[in-house]
């Protein structure tokens, strides 16, 4: 039987300060992410997903199992999109693709920020590569994940209120500014 | 001649003033026409710190002062030039969709939410609602437990509601994001906001602690009034 565990945090919990506080990480990673892992382990007992990988569950399940599995996947991916020592801009082939699709990095940032700020309710904003290899910015609601539409996630921003309420309260645009200081463009490029 | 000149001079002084006065009346009327079509943020029936220690003043400053206010400002902006420009809030909630619906319904939902609180809660239902709750759920404790479990299981942002259905029976329902039971022909009696912004300042991820606080500030007189509607 599969037992999922909370993946180790990829850097120190205060490493994202001053952009994202240690307290936010303690709750967001230590409580929310952990709870999704615990819930998933509880929910899959005795189901067809008992021996599945996380990705299989995300792709095939529904209801409570899907919500918790996808939130485990999304959060692990989110933490791996951030890096306190990252270059502030994409490079190489990814830079070319962004310039080609969105005009410039600044225009891409603006579009991604708009997608993040206008998402109503809880959810995620993503940069993905679609099946034709083209870049797209998509919004998903609650736990939803673009892999289910055959798209490859490259970058994600968590816009559930718990992602920013401790640091920014209602100010989602301020959270977006913090986010742009932390994006790990090297990893985004690798995924591309 | 001199008299005519003086008269002209005097008029030349008065005319700009009368013009100014006319302009200011016109401006005033224009503002009031606009104001008539604008929604404004409801007044709270208590002070911002009145719900402490259950719900903090800081939470109200953000939840009422920022979130609720932003929905009002957004709706006023969005409805300009649409079929909803002169509609009542309830008409918009019942008939719109997309962003206009989201903002209108969030105003309506928050109005019910804030009006449903009091610092001097009886802590228990009263009157005919008390009887209806006991009929439907046996005891108030049992009802609370059911309402809590509906609230705890809502995934994402949304609301939990005690409603009266079209047969007059009580039901506990969940709605996602801004959605409102009026659209299913249900009459809201109590609304519990489960967006994380309702409890994150006071309780962080602990939704259960927020629900404990919630029950301590319910205005059961208002709930009774809503039930009798």
GROMACS .gro file of N, CA, C and O in nm, chain A residues 23-24 27-28 31-32 35-36 67-68 71 120-122 141-143 160-163 165-166 168-172, chain B residues 59 62-63 66-67 70-71 102-103 106 155-157 176-179 195-201 203-205 207:
model
  224
   23UNK      N    1   0.659   3.247   0.878
   23UNK     CA    2   0.528   3.211   0.934
   23UNK      C    3   0.434   3.158   0.826
   23UNK      O    4   0.364   3.060   0.846
   24UNK      N    5   0.434   3.225   0.711
   24UNK     CA    6   0.351   3.177   0.600
   24UNK      C    7   0.390   3.034   0.563
   24UNK      O    8   0.304   2.947   0.546
   27UNK      N    9   0.270   2.769   0.808
   27UNK     CA   10   0.130   2.731   0.792
   27UNK      C   11   0.103   2.668   0.655
   27UNK      O   12   0.039   2.564   0.646
   28UNK      N   13   0.155   2.732   0.553
   28UNK     CA   14   0.121   2.687   0.416
   28UNK      C   15   0.180   2.549   0.387
   28UNK      O   16   0.111   2.460   0.338
   31UNK      N   17   0.114   2.312   0.764
   31UNK     CA   18  -0.025   2.276   0.798
   31UNK      C   19  -0.107   2.239   0.674
   31UNK      O   20  -0.157   2.127   0.663
   32UNK      N   21  -0.122   2.333   0.580
   32UNK     CA   22  -0.209   2.303   0.464
   32UNK      C   23  -0.156   2.185   0.382
   32UNK      O   24  -0.227   2.088   0.359
   35UNK      N   25  -0.177   1.862   0.566
   35UNK     CA   26  -0.315   1.814   0.580
   35UNK      C   27  -0.362   1.743   0.452
   35UNK      O   28  -0.429   1.640   0.459
   36UNK      N   29  -0.326   1.799   0.336
   36UNK     CA   30  -0.363   1.732   0.210
   36UNK      C   31  -0.300   1.593   0.203
   36UNK      O   32  -0.363   1.497   0.159
   67UNK      N   33  -0.924   1.609  -0.495
   67UNK     CA   34  -0.891   1.739  -0.434
   67UNK      C   35  -0.763   1.732  -0.353
   67UNK      O   36  -0.675   1.818  -0.365
   68UNK      N   37  -0.751   1.629  -0.271
   68UNK     CA   38  -0.633   1.620  -0.185
   68UNK      C   39  -0.508   1.579  -0.263
   68UNK      O   40  -0.401   1.635  -0.243
   71UNK      N   41  -0.396   1.876  -0.468
   71UNK     CA   42  -0.337   1.980  -0.383
   71UNK      C   43  -0.198   1.939  -0.334
   71UNK      O   44  -0.109   2.023  -0.321
  120UNK      N   45  -1.128   3.427  -0.942
  120UNK     CA   46  -1.228   3.449  -0.838
  120UNK      C   47  -1.240   3.323  -0.753
  120UNK      O   48  -1.263   3.215  -0.805
  121UNK      N   49  -1.222   3.338  -0.621
  121UNK     CA   50  -1.226   3.221  -0.533
  121UNK      C   51  -1.087   3.166  -0.515
  121UNK      O   52  -0.988   3.239  -0.528
  122UNK      N   53  -1.077   3.037  -0.486
  122UNK     CA   54  -0.948   2.972  -0.463
  122UNK      C   55  -0.900   2.906  -0.590
  122UNK      O   56  -0.981   2.856  -0.668
  141UNK      N   57  -0.939   2.633  -1.100
  141UNK     CA   58  -1.016   2.657  -0.979
  141UNK      C   59  -0.983   2.553  -0.872
  141UNK      O   60  -0.960   2.436  -0.906
  142UNK      N   61  -0.980   2.593  -0.746
  142UNK     CA   62  -0.958   2.502  -0.634
  142UNK      C   63  -0.835   2.414  -0.654
  142UNK      O   64  -0.724   2.465  -0.653
  143UNK      N   65  -0.851   2.281  -0.671
  143UNK     CA   66  -0.735   2.193  -0.682
  143UNK      C   67  -0.702   2.159  -0.827
  143UNK      O   68  -0.606   2.088  -0.853
  160UNK      N   69  -0.480   3.068  -0.366
  160UNK     CA   70  -0.568   3.050  -0.251
  160UNK      C   71  -0.531   3.160  -0.151
  160UNK      O   72  -0.413   3.198  -0.139
  161UNK      N   73  -0.629   3.211  -0.077
  161UNK     CA   74  -0.599   3.319   0.018
  161UNK      C   75  -0.495   3.277   0.122
  161UNK      O   76  -0.417   3.359   0.169
  162UNK      N   77  -0.489   3.147   0.156
  162UNK     CA   78  -0.392   3.105   0.257
  162UNK      C   79  -0.247   3.125   0.210
  162UNK      O   80  -0.155   3.124   0.290
  163UNK      N   81  -0.228   3.141   0.077
  163UNK     CA   82  -0.091   3.159   0.026
  163UNK      C   83  -0.035   3.296   0.061
  163UNK      O   84   0.086   3.315   0.064
  165UNK      N   85  -0.237   3.549   0.290
  165UNK     CA   86  -0.312   3.629   0.387
  165UNK      C   87  -0.228   3.672   0.509
  165UNK      O   88  -0.243   3.783   0.558
  166UNK      N   89  -0.139   3.586   0.555
  166UNK     CA   90  -0.056   3.623   0.671
  166UNK      C   91   0.035   3.742   0.637
  166UNK      O   92   0.047   3.837   0.714
  168UNK      N   93   0.016   3.949   0.342
  168UNK     CA   94  -0.038   4.061   0.263
  168UNK      C   95  -0.187   4.086   0.287
  168UNK      O   96  -0.243   4.178   0.227
  169UNK      N   97  -0.252   4.008   0.368
  169UNK     CA   98  -0.397   4.014   0.386
  169UNK      C   99  -0.467   4.010   0.250
  169UNK      O  100  -0.438   3.923   0.171
  170UNK      N  101  -0.553   4.109   0.223
  170UNK     CA  102  -0.630   4.105   0.098
  170UNK      C  103  -0.551   4.148  -0.025
  170UNK      O  104  -0.605   4.146  -0.136
  171UNK      N  105  -0.426   4.187  -0.009
  171UNK     CA  106  -0.353   4.249  -0.121
  171UNK      C  107  -0.286   4.146  -0.212
  171UNK      O  108  -0.164   4.126  -0.209
  172UNK      N  109  -0.364   4.083  -0.297
  172UNK     CA  110  -0.309   3.981  -0.387
  172UNK      C  111  -0.203   4.039  -0.482
  172UNK      O  112  -0.103   3.972  -0.508
  251UNK      N  113  -0.990   4.157   1.187
  251UNK     CA  114  -1.063   4.079   1.087
  251UNK      C  115  -1.175   4.163   1.025
  251UNK      O  116  -1.191   4.165   0.903
  254UNK      N  117  -1.052   4.423   0.775
  254UNK     CA  118  -1.024   4.368   0.642
  254UNK      C  119  -1.147   4.308   0.576
  254UNK      O  120  -1.177   4.336   0.461
  255UNK      N  121  -1.219   4.227   0.651
  255UNK     CA  122  -1.328   4.151   0.590
  255UNK      C  123  -1.443   4.245   0.549
  255UNK      O  124  -1.493   4.237   0.436
  258UNK      N  125  -1.237   4.602   0.370
  258UNK     CA  126  -1.165   4.584   0.242
  258UNK      C  127  -1.240   4.490   0.147
  258UNK      O  128  -1.277   4.529   0.038
  259UNK      N  129  -1.263   4.365   0.189
  259UNK     CA  130  -1.327   4.269   0.097
  259UNK      C  131  -1.469   4.312   0.059
  259UNK      O  132  -1.501   4.325  -0.058
  262UNK      N  133  -1.470   4.621  -0.145
  262UNK     CA  134  -1.421   4.600  -0.283
  262UNK      C  135  -1.530   4.541  -0.372
  262UNK      O  136  -1.543   4.579  -0.489
  263UNK      N  137  -1.612   4.450  -0.316
  263UNK     CA  138  -1.723   4.395  -0.396
  263UNK      C  139  -1.821   4.506  -0.436
  263UNK      O  140  -1.870   4.509  -0.549
  294UNK      N  141  -2.075   3.758  -0.943
  294UNK     CA  142  -1.982   3.732  -0.832
  294UNK      C  143  -1.980   3.847  -0.731
  294UNK      O  144  -1.988   3.825  -0.611
  295UNK      N  145  -1.970   3.969  -0.782
  295UNK     CA  146  -1.960   4.083  -0.691
  295UNK      C  147  -2.093   4.114  -0.624
  295UNK      O  148  -2.097   4.142  -0.505
  298UNK      N  149  -2.164   3.844  -0.363
  298UNK     CA  150  -2.079   3.860  -0.246
  298UNK      C  151  -2.126   3.978  -0.159
  298UNK      O  152  -2.117   3.970  -0.036
  347UNK      N  153  -1.486   2.248   0.012
  347UNK     CA  154  -1.350   2.256  -0.042
  347UNK      C  155  -1.337   2.383  -0.125
  347UNK      O  156  -1.416   2.407  -0.215
  348UNK      N  157  -1.236   2.464  -0.094
  348UNK     CA  158  -1.218   2.590  -0.165
  348UNK      C  159  -1.294   2.701  -0.096
  348UNK      O  160  -1.327   2.691   0.022
  349UNK      N  161  -1.326   2.807  -0.170
  349UNK     CA  162  -1.397   2.921  -0.112
  349UNK      C  163  -1.547   2.902  -0.125
  349UNK      O  164  -1.593   2.845  -0.223
  368UNK      N  165  -2.051   2.728  -0.354
  368UNK     CA  166  -1.912   2.756  -0.390
  368UNK      C  167  -1.895   2.904  -0.423
  368UNK      O  168  -1.985   2.966  -0.480
  369UNK      N  169  -1.779   2.957  -0.389
  369UNK     CA  170  -1.744   3.096  -0.422
  369UNK      C  171  -1.853   3.195  -0.381
  369UNK      O  172  -1.881   3.210  -0.263
  370UNK      N  173  -1.920   3.260  -0.479
  370UNK     CA  174  -2.020   3.362  -0.445
  370UNK      C  175  -2.161   3.307  -0.446
  370UNK      O  176  -2.256   3.378  -0.415
  371UNK      N  177  -2.178   3.181  -0.484
  371UNK     CA  178  -2.313   3.133  -0.513
  371UNK      C  179  -2.407   3.146  -0.394
  371UNK      O  180  -2.365   3.142  -0.280
  387UNK      N  181  -1.479   3.150   0.309
  387UNK     CA  182  -1.358   3.196   0.241
  387UNK      C  183  -1.250   3.208   0.348
  387UNK      O  184  -1.277   3.247   0.462
  388UNK      N  185  -1.127   3.177   0.311
  388UNK     CA  186  -1.020   3.183   0.411
  388UNK      C  187  -1.004   3.323   0.471
  388UNK      O  188  -0.963   3.338   0.585
  389UNK      N  189  -1.041   3.426   0.394
  389UNK     CA  190  -1.028   3.562   0.449
  389UNK      C  191  -1.116   3.586   0.572
  389UNK      O  192  -1.093   3.680   0.645
  390UNK      N  193  -1.218   3.501   0.592
  390UNK     CA  194  -1.304   3.518   0.711
  390UNK      C  195  -1.235   3.481   0.840
  390UNK      O  196  -1.274   3.527   0.946
  391UNK      N  197  -1.137   3.392   0.831
  391UNK     CA  198  -1.080   3.343   0.958
  391UNK      C  199  -0.929   3.339   0.962
  391UNK      O  200  -0.871   3.305   1.064
  392UNK      N  201  -0.862   3.376   0.853
  392UNK     CA  202  -0.717   3.355   0.852
  392UNK      C  203  -0.642   3.445   0.950
  392UNK      O  204  -0.545   3.402   1.013
  393UNK      N  205  -0.688   3.569   0.968
  393UNK     CA  206  -0.619   3.659   1.062
  393UNK      C  207  -0.631   3.605   1.206
  393UNK      O  208  -0.533   3.601   1.279
  395UNK      N  209  -0.754   3.283   1.308
  395UNK     CA  210  -0.740   3.138   1.333
  395UNK      C  211  -0.645   3.067   1.238
  395UNK      O  212  -0.627   2.945   1.251
  396UNK      N  213  -0.587   3.139   1.141
  396UNK     CA  214  -0.504   3.076   1.036
  396UNK      C  215  -0.583   2.961   0.971
  396UNK      O  216  -0.696   2.984   0.932
  397UNK      N  217  -0.523   2.843   0.964
  397UNK     CA  218  -0.590   2.733   0.893
  397UNK      C  219  -0.697   2.663   0.975
  397UNK      O  220  -0.761   2.570   0.925
  399UNK      N  221  -1.017   2.617   1.068
  399UNK     CA  222  -1.157   2.651   1.039
  399UNK      C  223  -1.249   2.610   1.153
  399UNK      O  224  -1.350   2.677   1.180
   0.00000   0.00000   0.00000
